[in-house]
Amino acid sequence: MNQTQKSSQKAWLILFLAWIVTMISTLGSLFFSEIMLFPPCVLCWYQRICMYPLTLIFIVGIFSNDRTVFRYSLPLVAVGLFFALYHNLLYYGIVPERLAPCTQGVSCTSDYIHWFGFITIQGLSLFAFSLLAALLYFFQKVSR
Amino acid sequence: MNKQLLIASSLLLFAALYFGGSYLYQKSNASVSSDKQSALVRSNAFVLGNPDAKTTIVEFFDPACETCKSFYPFVKNILKQHPDKLKLVLRYAPFHTDSYYVVAMIEAARLQNKYLEALEVIYKYQDTWASHTGTPNIGLIWSFLPEAGIDVEQLKNDMKKPEIDAIIKQDIADTKTLGVRATPEFFVNAKPLVKFGKIELQALIDSEL
């Protein structure tokens, strides 16, 4: 196996892992809202908008062996990461929440899950987007 | 292993996990677990209908909630159709701003035997006092209560009673135990209404009759 083949295989594996991360995030968030019936807040929606299309973009990238998938997926990962970061800052009170009247919406600081005392949905989202950013970084590094 | 096979088998695995997980989740939540059932009905909660009925509907409501208002005549009508077999236990979920005080008014009206009268008049004028664009103006309710034959001065005194506070605090604690997040929330013989809607509620009640 020559060097190019090796790096191509590495790139493929990284993309596959990234796809697995997006699938778990997508199905996990759908499970929270559709099965456990937790209403998603606005910031969750913005993060979903960035996460859901990645499941398809990565699949296309995997099958077409397209190295430029980095360019298409990075903006979504970056925007998702930004909202996830902001959401967590809001949740931990580092950024103050704007006072809002009682509407039918859901507060972005409400707590649906609190596993082991520190795992929250927005925490999982931040973890997933960070992981994707790291995987994309390595992908770009090996495909160059 | 080739790519196609790996992706296809992962997709199958994901689908199996998702649907298997939802099946298991719904199965385990089809009924309130026995250790939490004491939170459904408290002896001091208001009961409408036959107290010895074998089918119990528990409703958690908020007097400022529009959907609760629209469900009230619907549920009352179902009770009317099965006067012997059904009872409705009304519990408070005062999630809106100031709903706590409105609930205290209803509970204090109960001491004058005017529970339903108070609830109905509060629902009747909900559009007026419970504005959903700003804070509710619960002060307006005082002027509506005499319409239900309620002695407002007496009510104001009764509202200060610690028993009333205790009942509301218990109800709020029970909403947390039972995971009530939105109003109205219905439980029929400890089975929660999974998919929300009037048709779904009717079906759930019918299946328990």
Short mmCIF file of C-alpha atoms in Angstrom, two decimals:
data_model
loop_
_atom_site.label_atom_id
_atom_site.label_comp_id
_atom_site.label_asym_id
_atom_site.label_seq_id
_atom_site.Cartn_x
_atom_site.Cartn_y
_atom_site.Cartn_z
CA MET A 1 0.00 0.00 0.00
CA ASN A 2 1.51 3.32 -0.99
CA GLN A 3 1.38 6.58 0.90
CA THR A 4 -1.55 8.03 -1.02
CA GLN A 5 -3.70 4.99 -0.44
CA LYS A 6 -2.89 5.02 3.24
CA SER A 7 -3.85 8.65 3.69
CA SER A 8 -6.96 8.14 1.61
CA GLN A 9 -8.00 5.33 3.89
CA LYS A 10 -7.34 7.47 6.96
CA ALA A 11 -9.39 10.30 5.47
CA TRP A 12 -12.19 7.88 4.76
CA LEU A 13 -12.18 6.59 8.33
CA ILE A 14 -12.25 10.12 9.74
CA LEU A 15 -15.18 11.02 7.53
CA PHE A 16 -16.97 7.86 8.56
CA LEU A 17 -16.45 8.70 12.24
CA ALA A 18 -17.74 12.23 11.62
CA TRP A 19 -20.80 10.77 9.94
CA ILE A 20 -21.40 8.49 12.96
CA VAL A 21 -21.20 11.55 15.25
CA THR A 22 -23.77 13.44 13.17
CA MET A 23 -26.08 10.43 13.05
CA ILE A 24 -25.96 9.93 16.81
CA SER A 25 -26.56 13.65 17.37
CA THR A 26 -29.42 13.80 14.89
CA LEU A 27 -31.22 10.69 16.08
CA GLY A 28 -30.49 11.56 19.70
CA SER A 29 -32.01 15.02 19.39
CA LEU A 30 -35.00 13.60 17.52
CA PHE A 31 -35.43 11.05 20.28
CA PHE A 32 -35.50 13.83 22.89
CA SER A 33 -38.10 15.85 21.02
CA GLU A 34 -40.24 13.21 19.29
CA ILE A 35 -40.17 10.31 21.72
CA MET A 36 -39.43 11.87 25.08
CA LEU A 37 -41.43 14.93 23.97
CA PHE A 38 -39.02 17.59 25.25
CA PRO A 39 -39.90 20.76 23.36
CA PRO A 40 -36.69 22.10 21.75
CA CYS A 41 -35.82 25.72 22.47
CA VAL A 42 -34.82 28.24 19.81
CA LEU A 43 -31.08 27.76 20.22
CA CYS A 44 -31.53 23.99 19.97
CA TRP A 45 -33.23 24.56 16.64
CA TYR A 46 -30.32 26.61 15.31
CA GLN A 47 -27.94 23.84 16.30
CA ARG A 48 -30.22 21.25 14.70
CA ILE A 49 -30.27 23.24 11.46
CA CYS A 50 -26.49 22.91 11.35
CA MET A 51 -26.32 19.29 12.44
CA TYR A 52 -29.01 17.57 10.40
CA PRO A 53 -27.71 18.38 6.88
CA LEU A 54 -24.25 17.12 7.86
CA THR A 55 -25.58 13.54 7.98
CA LEU A 56 -26.22 13.77 4.22
CA ILE A 57 -23.20 15.89 3.30
CA PHE A 58 -20.82 13.41 4.93
CA ILE A 59 -22.50 10.46 3.25
CA VAL A 60 -22.10 12.08 -0.15
CA GLY A 61 -18.47 12.88 0.74
CA ILE A 62 -17.80 9.30 1.77
CA PHE A 63 -19.21 7.78 -1.41
CA SER A 64 -17.74 10.25 -3.85
CA ASN A 65 -14.33 10.27 -2.15
CA ASP A 66 -14.59 14.02 -2.27
CA ARG A 67 -11.79 15.76 -0.40
CA THR A 68 -13.56 19.11 -0.73
CA VAL A 69 -16.26 17.92 1.68
CA PHE A 70 -14.23 19.85 4.22
CA ARG A 71 -15.24 23.11 2.55
CA TYR A 72 -18.93 22.30 2.52
CA SER A 73 -19.18 20.97 6.02
CA LEU A 74 -16.94 23.42 7.86
CA PRO A 75 -19.38 26.38 7.72
CA LEU A 76 -22.16 24.26 9.21
CA VAL A 77 -19.89 22.90 11.91
CA ALA A 78 -18.59 26.39 12.70
CA VAL A 79 -22.05 27.93 12.98
CA GLY A 80 -23.28 24.97 15.03
CA LEU A 81 -20.28 25.24 17.30
CA PHE A 82 -20.92 28.94 17.78
CA PHE A 83 -24.56 28.37 18.83
CA ALA A 84 -23.63 25.42 21.04
CA LEU A 85 -20.98 27.52 22.77
CA TYR A 86 -23.37 30.44 23.22
CA HIS A 87 -26.08 28.09 24.50
CA ASN A 88 -23.75 26.66 27.13
CA LEU A 89 -22.58 30.09 28.24
CA LEU A 90 -26.22 31.06 28.61
CA TYR A 91 -27.03 27.91 30.53
CA TYR A 92 -24.20 28.37 33.01
CA GLY A 93 -25.19 32.01 33.46
CA ILE A 94 -21.97 33.42 31.99
CA VAL A 95 -24.07 35.27 29.43
CA PRO A 96 -27.27 36.73 30.90
CA GLU A 97 -30.60 35.66 29.42
CA ARG A 98 -32.74 38.46 28.09
CA LEU A 99 -35.92 38.86 30.12
CA ALA A 100 -38.76 37.49 28.07
CA PRO A 101 -42.51 37.38 28.68
CA CYS A 102 -44.14 34.05 29.35
CA THR A 103 -44.94 32.67 25.94
CA GLN A 104 -45.56 29.21 24.64
CA GLY A 105 -41.87 28.87 23.80
CA VAL A 106 -39.30 27.13 25.89
CA SER A 107 -36.55 28.79 27.84
CA CYS A 108 -33.09 27.97 26.55
CA THR A 109 -31.87 27.49 30.10
CA SER A 110 -34.41 24.87 31.12
CA ASP A 111 -33.04 21.55 32.14
CA TYR A 112 -34.38 18.37 30.60
CA ILE A 113 -31.60 15.97 31.33
CA HIS A 114 -28.94 16.14 33.96
CA TRP A 115 -27.07 12.86 33.75
CA PHE A 116 -24.38 12.26 36.36
CA GLY A 117 -24.88 15.84 37.46
CA PHE A 118 -23.14 17.52 34.53
CA ILE A 119 -24.35 16.11 31.19
CA THR A 120 -26.99 18.34 29.62
CA ILE A 121 -28.41 18.39 26.10
CA GLN A 122 -26.58 21.60 25.22
CA GLY A 123 -23.42 20.07 26.68
CA LEU A 124 -23.80 17.04 24.40
CA SER A 125 -24.32 19.37 21.46
CA LEU A 126 -21.15 21.33 22.24
CA PHE A 127 -19.25 18.06 22.58
CA ALA A 128 -20.55 16.81 19.22
CA PHE A 129 -19.74 20.01 17.33
CA SER A 130 -16.27 20.21 18.92
CA LEU A 131 -15.65 16.59 17.97
CA LEU A 132 -16.73 17.33 14.40
CA ALA A 133 -14.45 20.36 14.24
CA ALA A 134 -11.52 18.24 15.46
CA LEU A 135 -12.31 15.43 13.01
CA LEU A 136 -12.55 17.89 10.13
CA TYR A 137 -9.19 19.35 11.14
CA PHE A 138 -7.56 15.90 10.98
CA PHE A 139 -9.38 15.13 7.77
CA GLN A 140 -7.94 18.21 6.13
CA LYS A 141 -4.50 17.39 7.51
CA VAL A 142 -4.36 13.85 6.10
CA SER A 143 -5.99 14.70 2.79
CA ARG A 144 -3.49 17.41 1.94
CA MET B 1 -15.55 -4.61 4.51
CA ASN B 2 -16.56 -2.26 1.73
CA LYS B 3 -17.96 1.19 2.27
CA GLN B 4 -21.46 0.53 1.07
CA LEU B 5 -21.91 -2.43 3.35
CA LEU B 6 -20.50 -0.58 6.34
CA ILE B 7 -22.74 2.44 5.80
CA ALA B 8 -25.80 0.31 5.12
CA SER B 9 -25.27 -1.81 8.22
CA SER B 10 -24.66 1.32 10.32
CA LEU B 11 -27.91 2.77 9.02
CA LEU B 12 -29.75 -0.41 9.93
CA LEU B 13 -28.17 -0.37 13.37
CA PHE B 14 -29.17 3.28 13.88
CA ALA B 15 -32.74 2.56 12.79
CA ALA B 16 -32.93 -0.44 15.10
CA LEU B 17 -31.58 1.55 18.04
CA TYR B 18 -33.94 4.46 17.40
CA PHE B 19 -37.11 2.47 16.96
CA GLY B 20 -36.19 -0.12 19.55
CA GLY B 21 -35.37 2.67 21.97
CA SER B 22 -38.64 4.46 21.34
CA TYR B 23 -40.59 1.25 21.78
CA LEU B 24 -38.89 0.53 25.11
CA TYR B 25 -39.23 4.13 26.25
CA GLN B 26 -42.94 4.27 25.46
CA LYS B 27 -43.51 0.89 27.07
CA SER B 28 -41.82 1.94 30.29
CA ASN B 29 -43.77 5.22 30.31
CA ALA B 30 -47.21 3.87 29.40
CA SER B 31 -48.15 4.21 33.04
CA VAL B 32 -46.88 6.27 35.94
CA SER B 33 -44.51 4.03 37.89
CA SER B 34 -45.96 2.72 41.14
CA ASP B 35 -43.54 4.66 43.35
CA LYS B 36 -44.84 7.91 41.84
CA GLN B 37 -48.55 7.16 41.85
CA SER B 38 -49.11 8.80 45.22
CA ALA B 39 -48.27 12.10 43.48
CA LEU B 40 -51.24 11.72 41.13
CA VAL B 41 -54.10 12.03 43.58
CA ARG B 42 -53.92 13.79 46.92
CA SER B 43 -56.74 13.40 49.42
CA ASN B 44 -57.29 17.16 49.59
CA ALA B 45 -57.53 17.64 45.83
CA PHE B 46 -60.81 18.77 44.33
CA VAL B 47 -62.83 15.95 42.78
CA LEU B 48 -65.59 16.33 40.22
CA GLY B 49 -67.95 13.44 39.48
CA ASN B 50 -68.55 10.23 41.38
CA PRO B 51 -65.86 9.94 44.08
CA ASP B 52 -66.11 6.13 43.97
CA ALA B 53 -65.79 5.90 40.19
CA LYS B 54 -63.37 3.29 38.95
CA THR B 55 -61.91 5.50 36.25
CA THR B 56 -59.97 8.50 37.44
CA ILE B 57 -58.94 11.37 35.22
CA VAL B 58 -56.28 13.58 36.75
CA GLU B 59 -55.86 16.98 35.15
CA PHE B 60 -53.02 19.35 35.94
CA PHE B 61 -54.08 22.81 34.85
CA ASP B 62 -53.11 26.44 34.96
CA PRO B 63 -55.95 29.00 35.11
CA ALA B 64 -54.01 31.27 32.72
CA CYS B 65 -53.57 28.54 30.11
CA GLU B 66 -55.76 28.89 27.04
CA THR B 67 -55.66 25.20 26.14
CA CYS B 68 -56.80 24.33 29.67
CA LYS B 69 -59.73 26.65 29.19
CA SER B 70 -60.66 25.00 25.91
CA PHE B 71 -60.37 21.49 27.40
CA TYR B 72 -62.49 22.29 30.44
CA PRO B 73 -65.97 22.09 28.81
CA PHE B 74 -64.80 19.10 26.77
CA VAL B 75 -63.77 17.10 29.82
CA LYS B 76 -66.83 18.22 31.75
CA ASN B 77 -69.00 16.94 28.94
CA ILE B 78 -67.30 13.52 28.98
CA LEU B 79 -67.97 13.36 32.72
CA LYS B 80 -71.60 14.15 32.11
CA GLN B 81 -71.87 11.20 29.74
CA HIS B 82 -70.55 8.75 32.34
CA PRO B 83 -71.61 10.20 35.67
CA ASP B 84 -71.13 6.93 37.60
CA LYS B 85 -67.96 5.64 36.03
CA LEU B 86 -65.79 8.74 35.92
CA LYS B 87 -64.23 11.19 38.27
CA LEU B 88 -62.00 14.15 37.54
CA VAL B 89 -59.31 15.17 39.99
CA LEU B 90 -58.23 18.75 39.43
CA ARG B 91 -54.62 19.55 40.29
CA TYR B 92 -52.73 22.80 39.94
CA ALA B 93 -49.77 23.46 37.68
CA PRO B 94 -49.39 27.24 38.08
CA PHE B 95 -46.61 27.69 35.51
CA HIS B 96 -47.56 31.17 34.29
CA THR B 97 -46.56 34.36 36.06
CA ASP B 98 -48.86 35.05 39.02
CA SER B 99 -50.89 31.89 38.41
CA TYR B 100 -49.97 30.89 41.95
CA TYR B 101 -52.27 33.62 43.31
CA VAL B 102 -55.07 32.77 40.92
CA VAL B 103 -54.88 29.17 42.06
CA ALA B 104 -54.99 30.37 45.67
CA MET B 105 -58.19 32.28 44.83
CA ILE B 106 -59.78 29.11 43.43
CA GLU B 107 -58.69 27.11 46.45
CA ALA B 108 -60.04 29.81 48.81
CA ALA B 109 -63.33 29.84 46.90
CA ARG B 110 -63.59 26.15 47.73
CA LEU B 111 -64.01 27.12 51.38
CA GLN B 112 -67.16 28.94 50.27
CA ASN B 113 -68.21 25.86 48.27
CA LYS B 114 -67.64 27.82 45.09
CA TYR B 115 -64.69 25.97 43.58
CA LEU B 116 -66.15 25.31 40.14
CA GLU B 117 -67.96 28.64 40.08
CA ALA B 118 -64.65 30.43 40.69
CA LEU B 119 -62.82 28.34 38.11
CA GLU B 120 -65.49 28.93 35.51
CA VAL B 121 -65.64 32.67 36.00
CA ILE B 122 -61.84 32.88 35.89
CA TYR B 123 -61.79 30.92 32.64
CA LYS B 124 -64.66 33.01 31.29
CA TYR B 125 -62.68 36.23 31.63
CA GLN B 126 -59.27 34.69 30.88
CA ASP B 127 -58.85 36.83 27.75
CA THR B 128 -59.23 39.94 29.89
CA TRP B 129 -56.91 39.23 32.81
CA ALA B 130 -54.42 36.77 31.36
CA SER B 131 -52.80 38.67 28.53
CA HIS B 132 -50.25 36.55 26.78
CA THR B 133 -48.25 39.45 25.50
CA GLY B 134 -47.43 40.90 28.89
CA THR B 135 -47.83 40.14 32.55
CA PRO B 136 -51.29 39.00 33.58
CA ASN B 137 -53.39 41.50 35.44
CA ILE B 138 -54.79 39.28 38.15
CA GLY B 139 -56.16 42.29 40.04
CA LEU B 140 -58.99 42.29 37.50
CA ILE B 141 -60.22 38.94 38.81
CA TRP B 142 -61.57 40.49 42.03
CA SER B 143 -64.25 42.28 40.06
CA PHE B 144 -65.36 39.09 38.29
CA LEU B 145 -65.65 36.86 41.36
CA PRO B 146 -68.87 38.37 42.79
CA GLU B 147 -70.56 37.23 39.56
CA ALA B 148 -70.03 33.66 40.85
CA GLY B 149 -71.56 34.61 44.20
CA ILE B 150 -68.22 34.70 45.96
CA ASP B 151 -67.61 36.86 49.01
CA VAL B 152 -64.38 38.59 47.95
CA GLU B 153 -63.45 39.94 51.39
CA GLN B 154 -63.79 36.47 52.89
CA LEU B 155 -61.80 35.05 49.99
CA LYS B 156 -58.95 37.50 50.51
CA ASN B 157 -58.71 36.44 54.14
CA ASP B 158 -58.92 32.75 53.33
CA MET B 159 -56.17 33.03 50.73
CA LYS B 160 -53.69 33.75 53.51
CA LYS B 161 -54.33 30.41 55.19
CA PRO B 162 -51.28 28.18 55.32
CA GLU B 163 -53.35 25.11 54.31
CA ILE B 164 -53.98 26.68 50.92
CA ASP B 165 -50.31 27.42 50.48
CA ALA B 166 -49.52 23.83 51.44
CA ILE B 167 -51.94 22.40 48.87
CA ILE B 168 -50.48 24.49 46.03
CA LYS B 169 -46.90 23.73 47.03
CA GLN B 170 -47.74 20.03 47.13
CA ASP B 171 -49.27 20.23 43.66
CA ILE B 172 -46.21 22.01 42.28
CA ALA B 173 -43.96 19.38 43.86
CA ASP B 174 -46.12 16.68 42.28
CA THR B 175 -45.79 18.24 38.82
CA LYS B 176 -42.03 17.84 39.20
CA THR B 177 -42.34 14.24 40.41
CA LEU B 178 -44.61 13.32 37.52
CA GLY B 179 -42.68 15.30 34.92
CA VAL B 180 -45.60 17.60 34.08
CA ARG B 181 -44.07 20.28 31.86
CA ALA B 182 -47.04 21.66 29.99
CA THR B 183 -50.68 22.25 30.75
CA PRO B 184 -53.14 20.71 30.61
CA GLU B 185 -51.60 17.36 31.43
CA PHE B 186 -53.96 14.41 31.74
CA PHE B 187 -53.58 11.03 33.39
CA VAL B 188 -56.33 8.46 33.07
CA ASN B 189 -55.96 5.68 35.64
CA ALA B 190 -52.30 6.69 35.94
CA LYS B 191 -51.74 6.45 32.21
CA PRO B 192 -50.43 9.73 30.80
CA LEU B 193 -51.89 11.19 27.62
CA VAL B 194 -48.91 10.54 25.34
CA LYS B 195 -50.07 12.26 22.17
CA PHE B 196 -51.87 15.47 23.03
CA GLY B 197 -55.30 16.19 21.61
CA LYS B 198 -59.02 15.99 22.32
CA ILE B 199 -59.51 12.89 20.17
CA GLU B 200 -56.55 11.20 21.86
CA LEU B 201 -57.90 12.07 25.32
CA GLN B 202 -61.34 10.75 24.43
CA ALA B 203 -59.73 7.51 23.17
CA LEU B 204 -57.66 7.12 26.32
CA ILE B 205 -60.72 7.64 28.54
CA ASP B 206 -62.80 5.21 26.43
CA SER B 207 -60.10 2.55 26.73
CA GLU B 208 -60.18 2.88 30.51
CA LEU B 209 -63.95 2.86 30.97
#
